[in-house]
mmCIF file of N, CA and C in Angstrom:
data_model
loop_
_atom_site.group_PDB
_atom_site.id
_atom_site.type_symbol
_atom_site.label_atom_id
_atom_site.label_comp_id
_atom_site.label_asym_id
_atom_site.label_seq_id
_atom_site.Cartn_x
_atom_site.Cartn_y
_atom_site.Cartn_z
ATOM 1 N N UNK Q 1 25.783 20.750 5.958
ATOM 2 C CA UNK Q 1 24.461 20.691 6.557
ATOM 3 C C UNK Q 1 23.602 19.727 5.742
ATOM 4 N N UNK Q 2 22.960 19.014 6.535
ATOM 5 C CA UNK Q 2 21.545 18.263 5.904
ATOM 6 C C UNK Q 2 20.646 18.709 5.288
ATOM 7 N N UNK Q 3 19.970 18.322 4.449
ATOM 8 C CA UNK Q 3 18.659 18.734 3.774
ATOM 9 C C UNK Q 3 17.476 18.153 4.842
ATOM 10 N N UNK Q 4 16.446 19.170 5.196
ATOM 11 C CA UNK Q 4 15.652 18.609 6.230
ATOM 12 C C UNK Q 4 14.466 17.291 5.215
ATOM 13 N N UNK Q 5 14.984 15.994 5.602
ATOM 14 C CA UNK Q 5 14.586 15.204 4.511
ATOM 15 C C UNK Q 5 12.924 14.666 5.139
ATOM 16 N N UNK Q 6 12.759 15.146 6.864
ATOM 17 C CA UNK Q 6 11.457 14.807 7.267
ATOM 18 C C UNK Q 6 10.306 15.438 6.643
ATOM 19 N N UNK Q 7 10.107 17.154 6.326
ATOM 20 C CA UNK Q 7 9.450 17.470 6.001
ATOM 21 C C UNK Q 7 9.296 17.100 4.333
ATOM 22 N N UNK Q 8 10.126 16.942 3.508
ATOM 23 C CA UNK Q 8 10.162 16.729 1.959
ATOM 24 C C UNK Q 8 9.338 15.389 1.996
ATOM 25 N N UNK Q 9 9.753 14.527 3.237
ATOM 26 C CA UNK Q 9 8.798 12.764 3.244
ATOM 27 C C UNK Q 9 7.599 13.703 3.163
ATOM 28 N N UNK Q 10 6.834 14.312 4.121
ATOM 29 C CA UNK Q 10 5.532 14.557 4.553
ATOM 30 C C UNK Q 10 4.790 15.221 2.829
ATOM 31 N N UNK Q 11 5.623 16.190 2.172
ATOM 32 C CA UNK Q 11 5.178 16.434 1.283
ATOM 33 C C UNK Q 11 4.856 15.735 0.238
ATOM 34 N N UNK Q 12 5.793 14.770 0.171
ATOM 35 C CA UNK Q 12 5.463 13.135 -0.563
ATOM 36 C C UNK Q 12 4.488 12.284 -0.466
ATOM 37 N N UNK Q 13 4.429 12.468 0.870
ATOM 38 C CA UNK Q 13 3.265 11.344 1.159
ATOM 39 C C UNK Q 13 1.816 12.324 0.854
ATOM 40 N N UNK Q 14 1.559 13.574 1.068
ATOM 41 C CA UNK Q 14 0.587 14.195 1.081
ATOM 42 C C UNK Q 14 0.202 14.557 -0.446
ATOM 43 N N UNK Q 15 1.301 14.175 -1.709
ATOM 44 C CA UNK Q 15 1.006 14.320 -2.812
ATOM 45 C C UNK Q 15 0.548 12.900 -3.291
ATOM 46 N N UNK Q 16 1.176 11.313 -2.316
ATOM 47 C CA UNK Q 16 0.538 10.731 -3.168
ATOM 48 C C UNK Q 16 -0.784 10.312 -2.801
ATOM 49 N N UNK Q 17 -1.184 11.113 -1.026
ATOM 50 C CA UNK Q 17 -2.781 10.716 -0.938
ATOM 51 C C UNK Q 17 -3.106 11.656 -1.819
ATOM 52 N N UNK Q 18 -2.783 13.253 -1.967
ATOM 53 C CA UNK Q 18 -4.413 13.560 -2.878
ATOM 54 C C UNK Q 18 -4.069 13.159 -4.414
ATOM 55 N N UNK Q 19 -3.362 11.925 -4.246
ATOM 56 C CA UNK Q 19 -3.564 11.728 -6.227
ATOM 57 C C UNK Q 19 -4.239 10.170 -6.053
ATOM 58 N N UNK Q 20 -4.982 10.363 -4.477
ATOM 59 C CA UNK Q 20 -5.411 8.855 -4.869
ATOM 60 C C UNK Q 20 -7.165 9.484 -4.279
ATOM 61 N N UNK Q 21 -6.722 10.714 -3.875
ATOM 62 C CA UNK Q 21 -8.361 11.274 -3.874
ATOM 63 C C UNK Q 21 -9.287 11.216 -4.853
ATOM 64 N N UNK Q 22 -10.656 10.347 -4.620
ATOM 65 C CA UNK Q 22 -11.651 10.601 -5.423
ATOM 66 C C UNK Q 22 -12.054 12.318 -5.713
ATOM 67 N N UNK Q 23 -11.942 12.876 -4.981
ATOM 68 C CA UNK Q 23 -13.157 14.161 -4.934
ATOM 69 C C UNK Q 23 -12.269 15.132 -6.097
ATOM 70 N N UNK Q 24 -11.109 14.830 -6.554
ATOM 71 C CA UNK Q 24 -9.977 15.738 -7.526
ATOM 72 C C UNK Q 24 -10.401 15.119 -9.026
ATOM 73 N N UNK Q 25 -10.229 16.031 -9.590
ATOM 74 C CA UNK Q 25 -10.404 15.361 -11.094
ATOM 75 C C UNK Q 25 -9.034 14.557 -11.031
ATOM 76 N N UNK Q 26 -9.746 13.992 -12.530
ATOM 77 C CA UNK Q 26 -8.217 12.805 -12.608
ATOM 78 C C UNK Q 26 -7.028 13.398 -13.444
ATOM 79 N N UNK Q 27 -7.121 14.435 -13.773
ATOM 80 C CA UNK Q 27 -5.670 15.408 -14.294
ATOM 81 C C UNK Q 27 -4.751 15.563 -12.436
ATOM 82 N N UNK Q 28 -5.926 16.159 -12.199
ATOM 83 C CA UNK Q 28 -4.949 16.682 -10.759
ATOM 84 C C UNK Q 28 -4.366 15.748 -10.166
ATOM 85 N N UNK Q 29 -5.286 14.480 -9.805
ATOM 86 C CA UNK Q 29 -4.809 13.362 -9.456
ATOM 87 C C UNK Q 29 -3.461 13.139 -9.828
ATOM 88 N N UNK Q 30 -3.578 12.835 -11.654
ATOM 89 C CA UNK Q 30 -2.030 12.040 -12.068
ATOM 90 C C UNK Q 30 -0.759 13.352 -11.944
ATOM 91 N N UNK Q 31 -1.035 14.849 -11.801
ATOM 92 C CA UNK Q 31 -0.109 15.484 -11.248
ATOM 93 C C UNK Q 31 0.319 15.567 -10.031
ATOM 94 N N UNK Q 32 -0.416 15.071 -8.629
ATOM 95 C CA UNK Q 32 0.127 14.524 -7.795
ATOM 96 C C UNK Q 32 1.070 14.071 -7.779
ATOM 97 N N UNK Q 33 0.640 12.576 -8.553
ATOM 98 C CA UNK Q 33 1.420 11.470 -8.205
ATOM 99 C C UNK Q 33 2.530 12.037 -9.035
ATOM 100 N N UNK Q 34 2.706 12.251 -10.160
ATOM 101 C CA UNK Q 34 3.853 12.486 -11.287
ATOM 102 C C UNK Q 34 4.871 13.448 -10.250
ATOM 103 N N UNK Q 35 4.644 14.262 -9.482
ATOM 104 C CA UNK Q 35 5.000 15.059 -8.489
ATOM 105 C C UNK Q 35 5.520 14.317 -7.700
ATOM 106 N N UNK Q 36 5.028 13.601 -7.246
ATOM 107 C CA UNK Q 36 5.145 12.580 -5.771
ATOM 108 C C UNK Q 36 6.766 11.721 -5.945
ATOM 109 N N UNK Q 37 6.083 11.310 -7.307
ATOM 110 C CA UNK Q 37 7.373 9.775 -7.707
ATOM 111 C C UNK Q 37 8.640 11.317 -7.812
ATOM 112 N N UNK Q 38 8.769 12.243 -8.701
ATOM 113 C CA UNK Q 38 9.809 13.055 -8.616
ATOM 114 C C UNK Q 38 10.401 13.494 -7.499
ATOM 115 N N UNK Q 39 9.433 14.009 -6.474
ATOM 116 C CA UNK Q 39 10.397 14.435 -5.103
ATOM 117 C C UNK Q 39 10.805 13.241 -4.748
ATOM 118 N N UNK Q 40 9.865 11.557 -4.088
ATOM 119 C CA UNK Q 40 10.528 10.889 -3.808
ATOM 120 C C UNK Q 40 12.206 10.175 -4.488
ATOM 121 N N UNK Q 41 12.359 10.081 -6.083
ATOM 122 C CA UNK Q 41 13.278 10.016 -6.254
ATOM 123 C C UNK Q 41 14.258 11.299 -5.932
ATOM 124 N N UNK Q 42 13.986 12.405 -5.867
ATOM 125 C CA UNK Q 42 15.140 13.573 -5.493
ATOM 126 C C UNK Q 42 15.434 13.201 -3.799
ATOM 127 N N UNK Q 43 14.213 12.903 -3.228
ATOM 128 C CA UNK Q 43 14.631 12.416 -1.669
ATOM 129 C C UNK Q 43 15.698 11.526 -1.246
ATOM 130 N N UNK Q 44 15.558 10.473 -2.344
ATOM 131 C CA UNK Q 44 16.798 9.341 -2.270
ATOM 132 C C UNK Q 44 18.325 9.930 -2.693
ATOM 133 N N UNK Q 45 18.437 10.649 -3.619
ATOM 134 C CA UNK Q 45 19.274 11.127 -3.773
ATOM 135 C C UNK Q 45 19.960 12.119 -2.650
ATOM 136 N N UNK Q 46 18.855 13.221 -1.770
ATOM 137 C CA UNK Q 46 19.301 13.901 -1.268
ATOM 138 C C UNK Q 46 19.642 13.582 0.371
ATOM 139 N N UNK Q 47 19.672 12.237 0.692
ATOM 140 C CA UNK Q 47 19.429 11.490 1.752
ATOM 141 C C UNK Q 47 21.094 11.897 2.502
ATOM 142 N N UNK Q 48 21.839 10.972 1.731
ATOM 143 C CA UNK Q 48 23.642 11.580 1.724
ATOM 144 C C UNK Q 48 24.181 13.255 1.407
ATOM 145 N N UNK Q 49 23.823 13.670 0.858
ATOM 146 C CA UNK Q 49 24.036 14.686 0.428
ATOM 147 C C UNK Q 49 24.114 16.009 1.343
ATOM 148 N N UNK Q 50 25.372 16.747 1.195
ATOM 149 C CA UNK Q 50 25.465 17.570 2.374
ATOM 150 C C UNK Q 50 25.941 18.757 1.887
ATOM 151 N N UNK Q 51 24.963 19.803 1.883
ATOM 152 C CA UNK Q 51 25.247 21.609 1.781
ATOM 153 C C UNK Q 51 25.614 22.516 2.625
ATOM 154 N N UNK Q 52 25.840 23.313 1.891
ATOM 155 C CA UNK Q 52 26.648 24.339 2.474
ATOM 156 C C UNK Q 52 25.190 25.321 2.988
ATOM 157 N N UNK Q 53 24.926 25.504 4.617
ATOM 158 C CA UNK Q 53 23.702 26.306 4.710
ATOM 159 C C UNK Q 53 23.210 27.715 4.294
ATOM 160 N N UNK Q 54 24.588 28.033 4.061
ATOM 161 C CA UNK Q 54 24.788 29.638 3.544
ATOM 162 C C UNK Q 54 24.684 29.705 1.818
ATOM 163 N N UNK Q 55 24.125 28.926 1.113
ATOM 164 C CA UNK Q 55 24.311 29.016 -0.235
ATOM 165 C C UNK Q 55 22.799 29.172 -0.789
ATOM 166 N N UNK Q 56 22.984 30.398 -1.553
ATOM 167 C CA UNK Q 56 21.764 30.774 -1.905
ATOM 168 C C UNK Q 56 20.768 29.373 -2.792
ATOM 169 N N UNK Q 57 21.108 28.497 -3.094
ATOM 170 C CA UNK Q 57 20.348 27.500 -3.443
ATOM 171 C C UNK Q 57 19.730 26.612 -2.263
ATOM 172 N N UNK Q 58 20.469 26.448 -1.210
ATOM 173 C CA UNK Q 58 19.925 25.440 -0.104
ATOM 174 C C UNK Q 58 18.560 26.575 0.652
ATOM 175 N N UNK Q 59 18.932 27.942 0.621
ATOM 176 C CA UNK Q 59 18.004 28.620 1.582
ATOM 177 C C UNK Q 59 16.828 28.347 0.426
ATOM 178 N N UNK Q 60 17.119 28.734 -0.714
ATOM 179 C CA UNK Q 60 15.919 28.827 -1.890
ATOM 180 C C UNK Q 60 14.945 27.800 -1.745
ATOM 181 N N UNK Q 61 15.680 26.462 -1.638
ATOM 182 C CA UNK Q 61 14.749 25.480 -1.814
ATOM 183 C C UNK Q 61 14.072 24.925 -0.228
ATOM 184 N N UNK Q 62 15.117 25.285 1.004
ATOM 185 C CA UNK Q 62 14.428 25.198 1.738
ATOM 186 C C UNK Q 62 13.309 26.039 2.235
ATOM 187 N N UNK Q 63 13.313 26.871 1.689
ATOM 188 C CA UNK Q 63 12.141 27.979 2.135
ATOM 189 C C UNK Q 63 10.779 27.353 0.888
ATOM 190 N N UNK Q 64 11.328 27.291 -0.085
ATOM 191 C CA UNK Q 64 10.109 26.585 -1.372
ATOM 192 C C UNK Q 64 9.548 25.425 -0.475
ATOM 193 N N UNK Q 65 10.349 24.526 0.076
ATOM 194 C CA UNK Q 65 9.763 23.230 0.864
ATOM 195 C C UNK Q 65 9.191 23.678 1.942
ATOM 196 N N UNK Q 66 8.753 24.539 2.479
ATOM 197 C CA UNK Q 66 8.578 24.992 4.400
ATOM 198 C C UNK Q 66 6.781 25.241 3.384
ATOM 199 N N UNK Q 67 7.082 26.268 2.437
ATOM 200 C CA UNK Q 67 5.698 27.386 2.007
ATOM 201 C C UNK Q 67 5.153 26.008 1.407
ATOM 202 N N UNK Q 68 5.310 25.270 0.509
ATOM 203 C CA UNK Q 68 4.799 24.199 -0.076
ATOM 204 C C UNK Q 68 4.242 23.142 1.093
ATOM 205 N N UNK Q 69 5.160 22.967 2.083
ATOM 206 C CA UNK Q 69 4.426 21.854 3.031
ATOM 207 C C UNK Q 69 3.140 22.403 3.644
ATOM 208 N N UNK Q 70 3.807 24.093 3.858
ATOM 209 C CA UNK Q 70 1.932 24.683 4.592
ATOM 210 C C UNK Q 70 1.316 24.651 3.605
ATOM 211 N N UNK Q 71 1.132 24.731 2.314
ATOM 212 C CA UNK Q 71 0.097 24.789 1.128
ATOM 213 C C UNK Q 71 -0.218 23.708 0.756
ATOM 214 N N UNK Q 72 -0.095 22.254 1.367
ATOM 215 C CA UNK Q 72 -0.328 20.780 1.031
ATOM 216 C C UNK Q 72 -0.947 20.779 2.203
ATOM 217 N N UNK Q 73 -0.683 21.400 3.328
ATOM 218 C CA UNK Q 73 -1.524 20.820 4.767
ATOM 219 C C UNK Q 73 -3.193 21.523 4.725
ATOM 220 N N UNK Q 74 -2.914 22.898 3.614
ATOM 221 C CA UNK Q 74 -3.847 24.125 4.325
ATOM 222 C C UNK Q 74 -4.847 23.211 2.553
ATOM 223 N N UNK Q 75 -4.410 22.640 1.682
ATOM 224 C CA UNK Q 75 -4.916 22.003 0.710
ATOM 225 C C UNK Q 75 -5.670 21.042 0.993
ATOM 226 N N UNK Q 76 -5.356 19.868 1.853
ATOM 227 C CA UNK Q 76 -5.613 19.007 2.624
ATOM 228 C C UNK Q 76 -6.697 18.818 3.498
ATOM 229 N N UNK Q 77 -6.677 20.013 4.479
ATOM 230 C CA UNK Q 77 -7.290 20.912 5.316
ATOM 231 C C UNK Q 77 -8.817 20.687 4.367
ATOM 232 N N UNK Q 78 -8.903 21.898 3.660
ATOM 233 C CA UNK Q 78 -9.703 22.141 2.365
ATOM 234 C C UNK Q 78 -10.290 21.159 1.528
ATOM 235 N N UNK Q 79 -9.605 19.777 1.391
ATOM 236 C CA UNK Q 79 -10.350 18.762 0.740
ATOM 237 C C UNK Q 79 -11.210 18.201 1.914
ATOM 238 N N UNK Q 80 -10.615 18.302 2.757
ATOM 239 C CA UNK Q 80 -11.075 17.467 4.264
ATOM 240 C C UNK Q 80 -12.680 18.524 4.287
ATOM 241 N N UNK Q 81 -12.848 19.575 4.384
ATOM 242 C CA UNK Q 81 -14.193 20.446 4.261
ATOM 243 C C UNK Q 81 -14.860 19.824 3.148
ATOM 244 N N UNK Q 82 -14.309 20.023 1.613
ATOM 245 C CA UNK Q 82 -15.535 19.835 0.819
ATOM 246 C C UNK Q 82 -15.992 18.531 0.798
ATOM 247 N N UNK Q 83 -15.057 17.550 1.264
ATOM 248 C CA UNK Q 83 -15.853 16.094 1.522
ATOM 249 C C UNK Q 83 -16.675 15.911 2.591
ATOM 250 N N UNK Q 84 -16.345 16.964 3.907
ATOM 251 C CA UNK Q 84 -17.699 17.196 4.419
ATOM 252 C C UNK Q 84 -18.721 17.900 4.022
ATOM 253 N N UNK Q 85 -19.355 18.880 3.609
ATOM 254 C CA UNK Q 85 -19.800 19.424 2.801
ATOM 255 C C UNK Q 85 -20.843 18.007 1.646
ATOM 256 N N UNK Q 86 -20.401 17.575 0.816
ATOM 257 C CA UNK Q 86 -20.792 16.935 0.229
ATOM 258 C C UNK Q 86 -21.505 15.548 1.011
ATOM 259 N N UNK Q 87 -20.668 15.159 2.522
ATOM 260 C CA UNK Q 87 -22.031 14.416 3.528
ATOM 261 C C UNK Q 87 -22.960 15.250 3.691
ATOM 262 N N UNK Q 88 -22.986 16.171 3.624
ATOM 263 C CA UNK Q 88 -23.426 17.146 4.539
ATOM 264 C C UNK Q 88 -24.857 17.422 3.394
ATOM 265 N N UNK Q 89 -24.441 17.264 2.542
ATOM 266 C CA UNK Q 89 -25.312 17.014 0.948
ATOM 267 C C UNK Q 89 -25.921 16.436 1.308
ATOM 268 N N UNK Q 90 -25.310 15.227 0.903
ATOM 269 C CA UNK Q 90 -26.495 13.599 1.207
ATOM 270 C C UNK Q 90 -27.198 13.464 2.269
ATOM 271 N N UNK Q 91 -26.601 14.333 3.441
ATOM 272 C CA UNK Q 91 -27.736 13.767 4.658
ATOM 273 C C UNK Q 91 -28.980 14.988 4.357
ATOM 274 N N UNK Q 92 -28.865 16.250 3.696
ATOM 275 C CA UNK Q 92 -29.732 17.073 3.394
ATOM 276 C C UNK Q 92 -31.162 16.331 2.457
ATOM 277 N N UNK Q 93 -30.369 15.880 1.275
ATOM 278 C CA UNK Q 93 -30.930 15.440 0.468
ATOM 279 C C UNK Q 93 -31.652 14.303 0.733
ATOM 280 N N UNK Q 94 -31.553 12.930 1.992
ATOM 281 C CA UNK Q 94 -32.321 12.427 2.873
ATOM 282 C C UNK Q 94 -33.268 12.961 3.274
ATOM 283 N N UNK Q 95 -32.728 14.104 4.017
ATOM 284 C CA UNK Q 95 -34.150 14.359 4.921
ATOM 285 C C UNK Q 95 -35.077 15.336 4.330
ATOM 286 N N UNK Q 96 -34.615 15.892 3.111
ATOM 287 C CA UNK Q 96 -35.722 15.966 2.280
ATOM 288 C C UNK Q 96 -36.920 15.156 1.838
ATOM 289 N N UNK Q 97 -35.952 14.095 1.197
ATOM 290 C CA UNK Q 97 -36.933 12.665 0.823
ATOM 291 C C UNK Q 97 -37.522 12.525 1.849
ATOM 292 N N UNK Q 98 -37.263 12.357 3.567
ATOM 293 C CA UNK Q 98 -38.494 11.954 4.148
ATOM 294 C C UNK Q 98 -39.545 12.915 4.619
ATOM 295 N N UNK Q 99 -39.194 14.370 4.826
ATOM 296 C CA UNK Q 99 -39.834 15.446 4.492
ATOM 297 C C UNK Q 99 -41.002 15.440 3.580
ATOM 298 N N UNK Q 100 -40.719 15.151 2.484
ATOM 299 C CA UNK Q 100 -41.481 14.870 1.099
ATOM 300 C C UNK Q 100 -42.471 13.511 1.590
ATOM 301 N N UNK Q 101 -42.093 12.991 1.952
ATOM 302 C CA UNK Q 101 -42.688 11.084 2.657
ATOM 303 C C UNK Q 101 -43.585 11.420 3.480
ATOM 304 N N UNK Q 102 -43.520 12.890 4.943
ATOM 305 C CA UNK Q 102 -44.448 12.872 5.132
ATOM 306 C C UNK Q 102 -45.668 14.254 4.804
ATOM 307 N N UNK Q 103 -45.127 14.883 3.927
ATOM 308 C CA UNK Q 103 -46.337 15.813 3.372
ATOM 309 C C UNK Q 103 -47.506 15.747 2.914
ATOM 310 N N UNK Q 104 -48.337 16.478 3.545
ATOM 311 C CA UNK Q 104 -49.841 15.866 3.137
ATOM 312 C C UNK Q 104 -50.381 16.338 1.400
ATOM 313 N N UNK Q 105 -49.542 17.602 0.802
ATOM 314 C CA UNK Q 105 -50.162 17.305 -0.254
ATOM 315 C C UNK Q 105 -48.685 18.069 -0.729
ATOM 316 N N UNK Q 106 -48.053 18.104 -2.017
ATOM 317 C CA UNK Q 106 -47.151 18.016 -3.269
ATOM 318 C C UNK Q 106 -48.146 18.708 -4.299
ATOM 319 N N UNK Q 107 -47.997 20.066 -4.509
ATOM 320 C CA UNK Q 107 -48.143 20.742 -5.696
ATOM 321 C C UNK Q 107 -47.079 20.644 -6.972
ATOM 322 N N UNK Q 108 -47.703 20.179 -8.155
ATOM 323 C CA UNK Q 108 -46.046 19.975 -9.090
ATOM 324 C C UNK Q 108 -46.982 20.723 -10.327
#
């Protein structure tokens, strides 16, 4: 049997966008990527490579890859909010300023 090598791409690619995300500190960032380059080299390797489906290592890791791809999408998901959130800031923090622009008097 094959290693399902479509979903392991998707997890690859989704580690090396959030290691190129601004909104992550830059630790998390370079564990992304350090992540990223490792599965992609295990991907190349596991391209040919053919298991036995009944062996407690192929179910292990395919089930680790299924829970990990939903926890990169539902992660993803979640960055996708707090970068709205943070427009969601700036347009606040606008219409304050013009709020403030037209008030007739400012107690400080």
């Amino acid at each position: 049997m094959l290693f399902d090598t479509q979903t392991l791409t998707r997890i690859i690619e989704r580690s090396f966008d959030l290691s190129m995300s601004g909104t992550l500190p830059p630790e998390t960032r370079a564990q992304y990527l350090t992540h990223g380059k490792r599965l992609r080299e295990l991907l190349l390797r596991l391209l040919g490579a053919r298991f036995d489906a009944d062996s407690a290592e192929f179910k292990q890791a395919t089930s680790a890859m299924h829970d990990t791809n939903h926890a990169l999408a539902e992660a993803a998901d979640d960055l996708n909010k707090v970068t709205e959130v943070v427009g969601r800031l700036v347009k606040l923090a606008g219409y304050l300023d013009k709020a403030l622009g037209v008030a007739g008097r400012i107690i400080s």
